[in-house]
CSV table of C-alpha atoms in Angstrom, one decimal:
chain,number,residue,atom,x,y,z
A,19,MET,CA,246.9,127.1,50.1
A,20,ASN,CA,248.7,125.1,52.7
A,21,LYS,CA,252.4,124.7,52.7
A,22,TYR,CA,253.8,121.4,53.3
A,23,ALA,CA,257.2,120.0,53.8
A,24,ILE,CA,257.8,116.7,52.2
A,25,THR,CA,260.3,113.9,53.2
A,26,ALA,CA,260.3,110.0,53.3
A,27,VAL,CA,262.1,107.4,55.1
A,28,ASN,CA,262.4,103.6,54.9
A,29,GLU,CA,262.8,101.2,57.8
A,30,ASN,CA,266.3,102.0,58.7
A,31,PRO,CA,266.1,103.1,62.5
A,32,ASP,CA,269.0,105.8,62.1
A,33,TYR,CA,266.6,107.6,59.8
A,34,LEU,CA,263.2,106.5,61.0
A,35,PHE,CA,264.1,108.0,64.4
A,36,PHE,CA,264.3,111.3,63.0
A,37,ALA,CA,260.9,111.6,61.3
A,38,PRO,CA,258.9,113.0,64.1
A,39,ILE,CA,261.6,115.6,65.3
A,40,TRP,CA,262.1,116.6,61.7
A,41,ALA,CA,258.3,117.2,61.6
A,42,ALA,CA,258.2,119.3,64.7
A,43,PHE,CA,261.0,121.5,63.3
A,44,TRP,CA,259.0,122.2,60.0
A,45,GLU,CA,255.9,122.6,61.8
A,46,ARG,CA,257.5,125.4,64.0
A,47,LEU,CA,258.3,127.2,60.8
A,48,GLY,CA,254.8,127.3,59.5
A,49,TYR,CA,254.6,124.0,57.5
A,50,ILE,CA,252.6,120.9,57.5
A,51,PRO,CA,255.0,118.1,57.7
A,52,TYR,CA,254.1,115.2,55.4
A,53,VAL,CA,256.2,112.0,55.9
A,54,ILE,CA,256.2,109.2,53.6
A,55,ILE,CA,257.3,106.0,55.3
A,56,VAL,CA,258.2,102.9,52.9
A,57,ASN,CA,257.0,100.3,55.1
A,58,LYS,CA,258.8,97.3,55.0
A,59,GLY,CA,259.0,95.3,58.1
A,60,ILE,CA,258.4,98.1,60.6
A,61,SER,CA,256.6,96.6,63.5
A,62,LYS,CA,253.0,98.0,64.4
A,63,ASN,CA,254.3,99.2,67.7
A,64,LEU,CA,257.0,101.2,66.2
A,65,SER,CA,254.9,102.6,63.2
A,66,ASN,CA,252.3,103.6,65.8
A,67,LEU,CA,255.0,105.5,67.9
A,68,ILE,CA,256.3,107.4,64.7
A,69,GLU,CA,252.8,108.1,63.4
A,70,LYS,CA,251.4,109.4,66.8
A,71,SER,CA,254.5,111.6,67.3
A,72,ILE,CA,254.0,113.1,63.9
A,73,THR,CA,250.4,113.6,63.8
A,74,ARG,CA,250.0,115.1,67.4
A,75,ILE,CA,251.5,118.2,65.7
A,76,GLY,CA,249.1,118.3,62.7
A,77,GLY,CA,251.6,116.4,60.4
A,78,VAL,CA,250.7,113.8,57.8
A,79,VAL,CA,252.0,110.2,57.6
A,80,LYS,CA,251.6,108.5,54.3
A,81,TYR,CA,252.4,104.5,54.2
A,82,LEU,CA,253.9,103.4,50.9
A,83,ASP,CA,254.2,99.6,50.1
A,84,PRO,CA,257.8,98.5,49.1
A,85,ILE,CA,258.2,98.1,45.4
A,86,PRO,CA,259.6,94.6,44.6
A,87,GLY,CA,262.9,94.5,43.2
A,88,TYR,CA,264.0,97.9,44.4
A,89,LYS,CA,265.6,99.0,47.5
A,90,THR,CA,263.3,100.7,50.0
A,91,SER,CA,266.0,103.5,50.5
A,92,THR,CA,265.7,104.2,46.6
A,93,THR,CA,262.1,104.3,46.7
A,94,ALA,CA,262.0,106.6,49.6
A,95,GLN,CA,264.3,109.1,47.7
A,96,ILE,CA,262.1,108.9,44.6
A,97,CYS,CA,258.8,109.2,46.2
A,98,ARG,CA,259.4,112.7,47.3
A,99,LEU,CA,259.5,113.9,43.8
A,100,TYR,CA,256.1,112.4,43.1
A,101,ALA,CA,254.2,113.4,46.4
A,102,SER,CA,252.1,115.8,44.5
A,103,SER,CA,250.4,112.8,42.8
A,104,ASP,CA,248.8,111.8,46.2
A,105,ASN,CA,245.1,113.2,45.9
A,106,PHE,CA,245.7,114.4,49.6
A,107,PHE,CA,247.1,117.5,47.9
A,108,ARG,CA,245.3,120.4,46.3
A,109,ASP,CA,246.9,121.8,43.2
A,110,SER,CA,247.3,125.2,45.1
A,111,ASP,CA,249.2,123.7,47.9
A,112,TYR,CA,253.0,124.6,48.1
A,113,LEU,CA,255.4,121.6,48.5
A,114,ILE,CA,259.0,122.0,49.6
A,115,THR,CA,261.2,118.8,49.7
A,116,ASP,CA,263.9,117.9,52.4
A,117,ASP,CA,265.9,115.0,53.7
A,118,VAL,CA,264.9,113.5,56.9
A,119,ASP,CA,268.4,113.8,58.7
A,120,LYS,CA,268.1,117.5,58.5
A,121,TYR,CA,266.5,119.8,61.0
A,122,VAL,CA,265.3,123.3,60.1
A,123,ILE,CA,265.9,126.1,62.4
A,124,SER,CA,265.6,129.7,60.8
A,125,ARG,CA,261.9,130.6,60.3
A,126,PRO,CA,263.1,133.8,58.1
A,127,TRP,CA,265.4,131.6,56.0
A,128,PHE,CA,262.7,129.1,54.9
A,129,ASN,CA,259.9,131.6,54.6
A,130,GLN,CA,261.6,134.0,52.1
A,131,GLN,CA,260.0,132.8,48.9
A,132,ASP,CA,259.3,135.4,46.3
A,133,THR,CA,255.7,134.9,45.2
A,134,ASP,CA,256.4,136.4,41.8
A,135,LYS,CA,258.5,133.3,41.1
A,136,ASP,CA,257.3,130.0,40.5
A,137,ILE,CA,260.2,127.6,41.4
A,138,HIS,CA,262.1,128.2,44.8
A,139,ILE,CA,265.7,126.8,44.7
A,140,PHE,CA,267.6,127.1,47.9
A,141,ASP,CA,271.4,126.7,48.0
A,142,ILE,CA,271.9,126.2,44.3
A,143,ASP,CA,275.3,127.9,44.9
A,144,GLU,CA,276.4,124.9,46.8
A,145,THR,CA,276.7,123.0,43.4
A,146,ASN,CA,277.9,126.0,41.4
A,147,TYR,CA,274.5,126.2,39.8
A,148,THR,CA,275.2,123.0,37.7
A,149,ARG,CA,272.6,120.6,39.5
A,150,LEU,CA,269.8,120.7,42.0
A,151,LYS,CA,269.9,119.0,45.5
A,152,ILE,CA,266.9,117.2,46.5
A,153,GLY,CA,266.6,119.4,49.7
A,154,TYR,CA,264.6,122.7,49.7
A,155,ILE,CA,263.1,122.8,46.4
A,156,GLY,CA,259.6,124.4,46.4
A,157,MET,CA,256.7,124.9,44.1
A,158,THR,CA,253.1,124.3,44.1
A,159,ALA,CA,251.6,120.7,43.7
A,160,SER,CA,250.2,121.5,40.2
A,161,LEU,CA,253.7,122.8,39.1
A,162,TRP,CA,255.5,119.7,40.5
A,163,LYS,CA,253.1,117.5,38.4
A,164,LYS,CA,253.7,119.7,35.4
A,165,ILE,CA,257.5,119.9,35.7
A,166,LEU,CA,257.9,116.4,36.3
A,167,ASN,CA,255.3,115.2,33.9
A,168,ILE,CA,253.4,113.3,36.6
A,169,PRO,CA,250.5,111.3,35.1
A,170,ASN,CA,247.1,111.0,37.1
A,171,LYS,CA,248.2,107.8,38.9
A,172,SER,CA,248.6,106.9,42.5
A,173,LEU,CA,251.9,107.7,44.3
A,174,TYR,CA,252.9,104.1,44.3
A,175,ASP,CA,252.2,103.5,40.7
A,176,ASN,CA,254.1,106.8,39.7
A,177,VAL,CA,257.3,105.9,41.8
A,178,LYS,CA,256.8,102.3,40.5
A,179,ASP,CA,257.0,103.4,36.7
A,180,CYS,CA,259.9,105.8,37.6
A,181,LEU,CA,261.9,103.1,39.0
A,182,GLU,CA,261.2,100.6,36.1
A,183,SER,CA,261.8,103.2,33.5
A,184,ASN,CA,265.2,104.2,34.7
A,185,LEU,CA,266.7,101.4,37.0
A,186,GLY,CA,266.9,97.7,36.4
A,187,LYS,CA,265.8,95.7,39.3
A,188,ASP,CA,268.3,95.2,42.0
A,189,PRO,CA,270.6,97.5,40.0
A,190,ASN,CA,274.4,97.9,40.2
A,191,TRP,CA,274.6,101.6,41.0
A,192,ASP,CA,277.5,102.3,38.8
A,193,SER,CA,275.9,100.8,35.5
A,194,SER,CA,272.3,101.9,36.0
A,195,LYS,CA,270.6,102.3,32.5
A,196,ILE,CA,269.9,106.0,33.2
A,197,LEU,CA,273.8,106.8,32.7
A,198,SER,CA,275.4,108.2,29.6
A,199,GLN,CA,278.9,109.8,29.6
A,200,GLN,CA,277.4,113.3,30.0
A,201,GLU,CA,275.4,112.3,32.8
A,202,LYS,CA,277.8,110.6,35.0
A,203,GLU,CA,278.8,113.8,36.7
A,204,ILE,CA,275.1,114.3,37.5
A,205,ASP,CA,274.0,111.0,38.8
A,206,LYS,CA,275.4,107.5,39.6
A,207,GLY,CA,272.2,105.8,40.4
A,208,TRP,CA,272.2,106.8,44.2
A,209,ASN,CA,271.1,110.2,43.2
A,210,LEU,CA,268.4,109.2,40.8
A,211,ASP,CA,266.1,111.7,42.4
A,212,GLU,CA,268.4,114.7,41.9
A,213,TYR,CA,269.1,113.7,38.3
A,214,ILE,CA,265.5,113.5,37.4
A,215,LEU,CA,264.8,116.9,39.1
A,216,THR,CA,267.7,118.8,37.7
A,217,LYS,CA,266.9,117.4,33.9
A,218,ASN,CA,263.3,118.4,34.3
A,219,VAL,CA,263.7,121.9,36.0
A,220,PHE,CA,266.5,123.0,33.8
A,221,LYS,CA,264.7,122.1,30.6
A,222,SER,CA,261.6,123.8,31.7
A,223,PRO,CA,260.5,127.2,30.1
A,224,LEU,CA,260.2,128.4,33.8
A,225,PHE,CA,264.0,128.1,34.2
A,226,PRO,CA,265.8,130.4,34.9
A,227,ASP,CA,263.7,133.6,34.6
A,228,LYS,CA,260.8,132.3,36.9
A,229,CYS,CA,263.1,130.7,39.5
A,230,GLN,CA,264.2,132.2,42.6
A,231,PHE,CA,267.9,131.3,43.3
A,232,ILE,CA,268.4,131.6,47.1
A,233,THR,CA,272.1,131.5,47.7
A,234,ARG,CA,273.9,130.8,51.0
A,235,GLY,CA,277.6,130.8,50.7
A,236,HIS,CA,280.0,128.5,52.7
A,237,ASN,CA,282.2,128.9,55.7
A,238,HIS,CA,285.9,128.1,56.1
A,239,PHE,CA,285.1,124.4,56.4
A,240,GLY,CA,283.8,124.5,52.9
A,241,LEU,CA,280.1,123.8,54.5
A,242,ARG,CA,277.1,125.8,54.2
A,243,ASN,CA,276.9,129.0,56.1
A,244,GLY,CA,274.7,128.5,59.2
A,245,ARG,CA,274.6,124.8,59.2
A,246,ILE,CA,275.8,122.5,62.1
A,247,ASP,CA,277.2,119.7,60.1
A,248,ARG,CA,278.1,116.1,61.0
A,249,ALA,CA,281.3,116.7,58.9
A,250,PHE,CA,282.7,119.1,61.5
A,251,TRP,CA,280.0,118.7,64.5
A,252,LYS,CA,281.8,120.2,67.2
A,253,GLN,CA,283.3,123.1,65.3
A,254,THR,CA,280.0,124.1,63.6
A,255,LEU,CA,278.1,123.5,66.8
A,256,HIS,CA,280.4,125.9,68.6
A,257,MET,CA,280.4,128.4,65.7
A,258,TYR,CA,276.5,128.6,65.2
A,259,LEU,CA,274.8,127.7,68.4
A,260,SER,CA,275.1,131.2,69.9
A,261,THR,CA,274.6,133.1,66.5
A,262,GLN,CA,272.3,132.0,63.7
A,263,ILE,CA,271.4,128.5,63.0
A,264,ILE,CA,269.7,127.9,59.6
A,265,ASP,CA,269.9,124.1,59.7
A,266,VAL,CA,271.5,120.9,61.0
A,267,HIS,CA,272.7,118.0,59.1
A,268,LEU,CA,272.8,115.1,61.6
A,269,HIS,CA,274.9,112.2,62.5
A,270,ARG,CA,274.0,108.4,62.0
A,271,ASP,CA,273.4,106.7,65.6
A,272,PRO,CA,271.1,109.8,66.4
A,273,TYR,CA,269.7,108.4,69.7
A,274,GLN,CA,273.2,107.6,71.3
A,275,ASP,CA,273.9,109.4,74.2
A,276,GLU,CA,276.4,112.1,73.2
A,277,MET,CA,274.5,112.8,69.8
A,278,TRP,CA,271.3,112.8,71.5
A,279,ASN,CA,272.3,115.4,74.2
A,280,ASP,CA,273.7,117.6,71.5
A,281,THR,CA,270.5,117.5,69.6
A,282,LYS,CA,268.6,118.5,72.7
A,283,LEU,CA,270.9,121.3,73.0
A,284,ILE,CA,269.9,122.5,69.7
A,285,MET,CA,266.2,121.8,70.3
A,286,SER,CA,266.4,124.0,73.4
A,287,THR,CA,267.2,127.0,71.1
A,288,VAL,CA,263.7,126.7,69.6
A,289,PHE,CA,261.5,124.5,71.7
A,290,PRO,CA,260.0,125.0,75.3
A,291,PRO,CA,261.2,122.4,77.9
A,292,LYS,CA,257.9,120.5,77.7
A,293,GLU,CA,258.4,119.6,74.0
A,294,ILE,CA,261.8,118.5,74.7
A,295,GLU,CA,260.5,116.2,77.5
A,296,PHE,CA,258.0,114.7,74.9
A,297,TYR,CA,260.9,113.9,72.7
A,298,GLU,CA,263.0,112.5,75.5
A,299,LYS,CA,260.2,110.1,76.2
A,300,TYR,CA,259.7,109.4,72.4
A,301,LYS,CA,263.6,108.6,72.2
A,302,GLN,CA,263.3,106.3,75.1
A,303,ASN,CA,260.3,104.3,73.6
A,304,PHE,CA,261.9,104.2,70.2
A,305,VAL,CA,265.1,102.6,71.5
A,306,LYS,CA,263.2,100.0,73.7
A,307,LEU,CA,261.2,99.0,70.4
A,308,VAL,CA,264.2,98.9,68.1
A,309,GLU,CA,266.9,97.4,70.7
A,310,GLY,CA,264.5,95.4,72.7
């Protein structure tokens, strides 16, 4: 069994930039990074830079064609749920989902799964146990397929079927047809992935007895304990940098000078100088390709 961290990204440079660094943090924790790129209009030079920066550490890149009529951002969100349908994975492989704009820091925190439980749910107390966030949900590939009723189709076809079954093309998010009055609190279109995940896990016979609920609590800012968060960036950076960082929720414009300097400061807590030099060069090349 291999352990994989799963994320996805579209052509938006503010998110695309994160992918190799996201991968490096997960690799450090003992997971193989698996990055799905919904490839709409990404130049060959830029995709090569991203791919080489991920595969150099043993990560995997999966390109997915855009699905006509649907936003690439929506496709990227949904395809994390269906990653197990890629025949790259063995049924016994362990898959944990994540957002590309978060960096994981704490090895103990992300390797505390109880092997007697089938589904591992981190931070469920953030939503008061009422719904699941897409980040940090882990189970085997075979169980992902079982829980989500994923048929034996390609990743592309499964994502396409999901979108066509739940959303009209070019949907108005506030009136997508998946909504009922009872479901509005769970989903407003944008969170279709979390709606599907919550519905299927909560109705599974494995819930709750075969689920491990890993709680985290919050600090006085109302944010997750151990998280450097863009909502109170300077305050949480100061609070956790010298103590125990669990993860980092990043700003937009991630390669701008001030943000990038903070990112390198965080990286210095876990990476040797040569690795940070590599990502400095990566950042410079990325900016040249994006901004010209």
